[in-house]
Amino acid sequence: MSPSLHDPAHLVDLERYPVLDPQSVTYRDVVARARQQLRDRGAAELEGFVSPAGVEALVRDADELAPRAHASGGQGTAYLEFPDFSLPADHPRLHFANYAVRAVAYDITPLDSPLRLLYEWDPMKDLIEAVLDRGPIYRYGDPFGALNLAVMGESDQLQWHFDQTDFVVSLAIQSAEAGGDFEVAPRIRNAQDERYDEVAAVLSGDRAHVERLPMRPGTLLVFEGRYSLHRVSPIEGRRWRHVGLLAYDTKPGTMGSDLLRSDRYGRTQAFPEPPRTWPPAA
């Protein structure tokens, strides 16, 4: 029996990624390859995880959701922290660059959104848990940050930065006409050594150790960004760049701060249920 339109299984290429049969040889091979990628480069790319028909459904959904996105931007450092201005002016921690992105929060994502259905689907979580091999993982408890649609348009970008979480899971939905490349300097630092000279070189334009991960719609990316410097290059053209950001943690109930909510979503109070239209009725 084929999956229904409200079953997220219909979005996935189940031949390549048999998430409904985790005991199969194919599933075990997928997990083994992804774990090896994580060990080698801190990023596991599951290309074609979502089928072409599934990508079409996600693009339609993302285009409908895009007007709900809140725009945030400004200047930030690679360390996503309040700067220590006692450091020398040329220190990497005082290197500022522009960022601009739009985000649709979890609380305003319709219950029947294909992206939301995938995020709330246990076989999806179980696959990511198996790839990470860190023990149980849990969906965020945060009504804003648990699931985001990141929307980027002309001139939007994300500056070079390190993540403040151990891993990030994203789903490529639609690429821009040009630009919007995910670029990374894998494992440029570690827990024992910040390697400021190498970081400073990348920030000043040295690309000797920079890799580009192509934006392929349908690709599920598990990325360990705490020690890998990365960015999204400036968007060019009129087509939106859409990426789903799926938040998990190794502990339950993870929440974001009101400061983060205010900046990223423009509000601190969550909707009790997703509004049917946007702007929501008064």
Coordinates of C-alpha atoms in Angstrom, one line a residue:
M1 CA 0.0 0.0 0.0
S2 CA 1.5 3.4 -1.0
P3 CA 1.9 6.1 1.7
S4 CA -0.8 8.8 1.9
L5 CA -0.1 12.4 1.1
H6 CA 0.0 13.2 4.8
D7 CA 2.5 10.4 5.5
P8 CA 6.0 11.8 5.2
A9 CA 7.2 8.5 3.8
H10 CA 5.9 9.6 0.4
L11 CA 8.5 12.4 0.4
V12 CA 11.5 10.1 0.8
D13 CA 13.3 7.9 -1.7
L14 CA 12.7 4.7 0.2
E15 CA 14.7 2.6 -2.2
R16 CA 17.9 4.5 -1.5
Y17 CA 17.0 5.3 2.1
P18 CA 14.8 2.5 3.5
V19 CA 14.0 4.3 6.8
L20 CA 11.0 2.0 7.4
D21 CA 13.3 -1.0 7.4
P22 CA 16.2 -0.2 9.7
Q23 CA 17.3 -3.8 9.8
S24 CA 17.9 -4.0 6.1
V25 CA 21.4 -4.2 4.6
T26 CA 20.8 -1.0 2.6
Y27 CA 19.9 1.0 5.7
R28 CA 22.9 -0.3 7.6
D29 CA 25.2 0.7 4.6
V30 CA 23.7 4.2 4.5
V31 CA 24.4 4.7 8.2
A32 CA 27.9 3.3 7.9
R33 CA 28.8 5.6 5.0
A34 CA 27.3 8.6 6.8
R35 CA 29.2 7.9 10.0
Q36 CA 32.5 7.6 8.0
Q37 CA 31.8 11.0 6.4
L38 CA 31.3 12.5 9.8
R39 CA 34.5 11.1 11.0
D40 CA 36.4 12.2 7.9
R41 CA 35.1 15.7 7.4
G42 CA 32.5 16.5 10.0
A43 CA 29.7 16.5 7.5
A44 CA 27.5 13.6 6.3
E45 CA 25.6 14.3 3.0
L46 CA 22.6 12.0 2.3
E47 CA 22.1 13.1 -1.3
G48 CA 18.6 12.5 -2.8
F49 CA 17.1 11.6 0.6
V50 CA 14.0 13.4 -0.5
S51 CA 12.7 12.2 -3.9
P52 CA 12.2 14.6 -6.8
A53 CA 8.4 14.5 -6.2
G54 CA 9.1 15.2 -2.6
V55 CA 11.3 18.1 -3.4
E56 CA 8.5 19.6 -5.5
A57 CA 6.1 19.4 -2.6
L58 CA 8.7 20.9 -0.2
V59 CA 9.3 23.8 -2.7
R60 CA 5.6 24.6 -3.0
D61 CA 5.3 24.5 0.8
A62 CA 8.4 26.7 1.3
D63 CA 7.1 29.3 -1.2
E64 CA 3.8 29.5 0.7
L65 CA 5.6 29.8 4.0
A66 CA 8.2 32.4 2.8
P67 CA 6.0 35.5 3.5
R68 CA 5.9 34.4 7.2
A69 CA 9.6 34.6 7.5
H70 CA 11.1 37.3 9.8
A71 CA 14.2 39.0 8.5
S72 CA 17.2 39.5 10.8
G73 CA 20.7 40.8 10.0
G74 CA 23.6 43.0 11.0
Q75 CA 27.2 42.2 11.7
G76 CA 28.6 39.4 13.7
T77 CA 31.8 37.5 14.4
A78 CA 32.8 33.9 13.7
Y79 CA 32.3 33.1 17.4
L80 CA 28.7 34.3 17.8
E81 CA 29.5 36.0 21.0
F82 CA 29.6 39.4 22.6
P83 CA 33.1 40.6 21.5
D84 CA 36.0 41.1 23.9
F85 CA 37.3 44.5 22.8
S86 CA 40.3 44.2 25.0
L87 CA 41.8 41.8 22.3
P88 CA 44.1 43.2 19.6
A89 CA 42.1 44.8 16.8
D90 CA 43.2 42.2 14.3
H91 CA 42.2 39.2 16.4
P92 CA 39.8 36.7 14.7
R93 CA 37.3 37.2 17.6
L94 CA 37.0 40.8 16.5
H95 CA 36.5 40.2 12.8
F96 CA 33.0 41.4 11.9
A97 CA 31.1 40.5 8.8
N98 CA 27.6 40.9 7.5
Y99 CA 24.8 38.4 7.9
A100 CA 21.2 38.5 6.7
V101 CA 18.6 35.7 6.7
R102 CA 14.9 35.2 7.1
A103 CA 13.4 32.5 9.3
V104 CA 9.9 30.9 9.6
A105 CA 9.5 29.6 13.2
Y106 CA 8.1 26.2 14.2
D107 CA 5.1 27.7 15.9
I108 CA 3.8 29.3 12.7
T109 CA 4.5 26.3 10.5
P110 CA 1.2 24.6 9.5
L111 CA 0.6 21.2 11.0
D112 CA 0.3 19.7 7.5
S113 CA 3.4 21.3 6.2
P114 CA 5.5 18.6 4.5
L115 CA 8.6 19.9 6.2
R116 CA 6.9 19.8 9.6
L117 CA 5.6 16.2 8.9
L118 CA 9.2 15.1 8.1
Y119 CA 10.6 16.7 11.3
E120 CA 7.9 15.1 13.5
W121 CA 8.4 11.7 11.9
D122 CA 10.2 9.2 14.1
P123 CA 11.9 7.3 11.2
M124 CA 13.6 10.6 10.3
K125 CA 14.8 11.2 13.8
D126 CA 15.9 7.6 14.2
L127 CA 18.1 7.8 11.0
I128 CA 19.8 11.0 12.2
E129 CA 20.3 9.4 15.7
A130 CA 21.9 6.3 14.0
V131 CA 24.2 8.5 11.9
L132 CA 25.3 10.7 14.8
D133 CA 26.0 7.6 17.0
R134 CA 25.8 9.7 20.2
G135 CA 23.0 7.8 21.9
P136 CA 19.4 9.0 22.0
I137 CA 18.5 12.4 20.5
Y138 CA 15.4 14.5 21.1
R139 CA 13.5 17.1 19.2
Y140 CA 13.9 20.6 20.7
G141 CA 11.3 21.7 23.1
D142 CA 11.5 25.3 21.8
P143 CA 8.3 26.3 20.0
F144 CA 10.3 28.7 17.8
G145 CA 13.6 27.0 17.1
A146 CA 12.7 23.3 16.9
L147 CA 12.1 23.6 13.2
N148 CA 12.9 26.6 10.9
L149 CA 12.6 27.3 7.3
A150 CA 15.6 29.5 6.4
V151 CA 14.7 31.8 3.5
M152 CA 17.5 33.7 1.8
G153 CA 17.1 36.2 -1.1
E154 CA 19.2 38.6 -3.1
S155 CA 22.4 39.7 -1.2
D156 CA 21.5 37.6 2.0
Q157 CA 24.4 35.7 3.4
L158 CA 25.7 34.1 6.6
Q159 CA 29.2 35.2 7.8
W160 CA 32.0 32.8 8.5
H161 CA 31.2 31.3 11.9
F162 CA 31.4 28.3 14.3
D163 CA 28.2 26.7 15.6
Q164 CA 27.4 26.8 19.3
T165 CA 25.9 23.4 19.2
D166 CA 27.6 20.0 18.5
F167 CA 25.6 19.3 15.4
V168 CA 23.1 20.8 13.0
V169 CA 20.7 19.0 10.7
S170 CA 19.5 20.7 7.5
L171 CA 17.4 19.7 4.4
A172 CA 18.2 21.4 1.1
I173 CA 14.9 22.4 -0.6
Q174 CA 15.7 25.0 -3.2
S175 CA 18.9 26.7 -4.4
A176 CA 19.3 30.3 -5.4
E177 CA 20.0 31.2 -9.0
A178 CA 23.6 31.8 -8.0
G179 CA 25.6 32.1 -4.8
G180 CA 24.3 30.7 -1.6
D181 CA 27.1 28.2 -1.5
F182 CA 27.7 26.3 1.8
E183 CA 31.4 26.7 2.3
V184 CA 33.4 25.0 5.1
A185 CA 36.9 24.8 6.5
P186 CA 36.6 21.3 8.1
R187 CA 37.8 20.8 11.7
I188 CA 39.9 24.0 11.5
R189 CA 40.0 24.1 15.4
N190 CA 39.6 21.6 18.2
A191 CA 38.8 21.6 21.9
Q192 CA 42.4 22.0 22.8
D193 CA 43.6 24.5 20.2
E194 CA 41.6 27.5 18.7
R195 CA 44.2 27.7 15.9
Y196 CA 43.6 31.4 15.5
D197 CA 46.2 31.8 12.7
E198 CA 44.4 29.3 10.5
V199 CA 41.0 30.9 11.3
A200 CA 42.4 34.4 10.6
A201 CA 43.7 33.2 7.2
V202 CA 40.2 32.0 6.1
L203 CA 38.6 35.2 7.4
S204 CA 41.0 37.2 5.3
G205 CA 40.2 35.3 2.1
D206 CA 42.6 32.3 2.1
R207 CA 40.7 29.4 0.5
A208 CA 43.4 26.8 0.7
H209 CA 41.5 24.7 3.2
V210 CA 37.9 25.7 2.2
E211 CA 35.5 23.2 0.7
R212 CA 32.2 23.9 -1.0
L213 CA 29.3 21.5 -0.3
P214 CA 27.0 21.9 -3.3
M215 CA 23.4 22.9 -2.6
R216 CA 21.5 19.9 -4.0
P217 CA 17.8 20.0 -3.3
G218 CA 16.7 16.8 -1.5
T219 CA 20.0 16.4 0.4
L220 CA 19.9 15.8 4.1
L221 CA 23.0 17.2 5.8
V222 CA 24.2 16.3 9.3
F223 CA 26.9 18.8 10.1
E224 CA 29.2 19.1 13.1
G225 CA 29.9 22.8 13.0
R226 CA 31.4 23.6 16.4
Y227 CA 34.9 23.0 15.1
S228 CA 34.4 23.6 11.4
L229 CA 34.3 27.2 10.2
H230 CA 31.5 27.7 7.7
R231 CA 29.4 30.3 5.9
V232 CA 26.7 30.8 3.2
S233 CA 28.0 33.0 0.4
P234 CA 25.9 36.0 -0.8
I235 CA 22.8 35.1 -2.7
E236 CA 22.4 36.3 -6.3
G237 CA 19.2 36.3 -8.4
R238 CA 15.5 36.4 -7.7
R239 CA 14.9 32.8 -6.7
W240 CA 14.7 32.1 -3.0
R241 CA 17.2 29.8 -1.3
H242 CA 15.1 27.5 1.0
V243 CA 16.7 25.2 3.6
G244 CA 14.9 23.4 6.4
L245 CA 16.7 23.5 9.8
L246 CA 15.7 20.5 12.0
A247 CA 16.8 20.9 15.6
Y248 CA 17.7 17.9 17.8
D249 CA 19.7 17.6 21.0
T250 CA 21.2 14.8 23.1
K251 CA 19.0 16.0 26.0
P252 CA 15.3 16.6 26.0
G253 CA 13.5 19.9 26.3
T254 CA 16.1 22.2 24.8
M255 CA 14.9 25.8 24.7
G256 CA 16.2 29.1 23.2
S257 CA 16.5 32.4 25.0
D258 CA 14.1 35.4 24.7
L259 CA 17.0 37.4 23.3
L260 CA 17.6 34.9 20.5
R261 CA 13.8 34.7 19.8
S262 CA 13.5 38.5 19.6
D263 CA 16.4 38.8 17.2
R264 CA 15.6 35.8 15.0
Y265 CA 11.8 35.8 15.0
G266 CA 10.9 39.4 16.0
R267 CA 8.8 38.2 19.0
T268 CA 9.1 36.2 22.2
Q269 CA 5.5 34.8 22.6
A270 CA 4.7 31.7 20.7
F271 CA 1.3 31.1 18.9
P272 CA -0.7 28.4 20.6
E273 CA -1.3 26.9 17.2
P274 CA -0.1 27.8 13.7
P275 CA -2.1 30.6 12.1
R276 CA -4.1 29.5 9.1
T277 CA -3.3 32.8 7.2
W278 CA -0.6 35.4 7.4
P279 CA -0.7 38.0 8.8
P280 CA -2.8 36.3 11.5
A281 CA -6.3 37.6 12.1
A282 CA -6.4 40.0 15.0

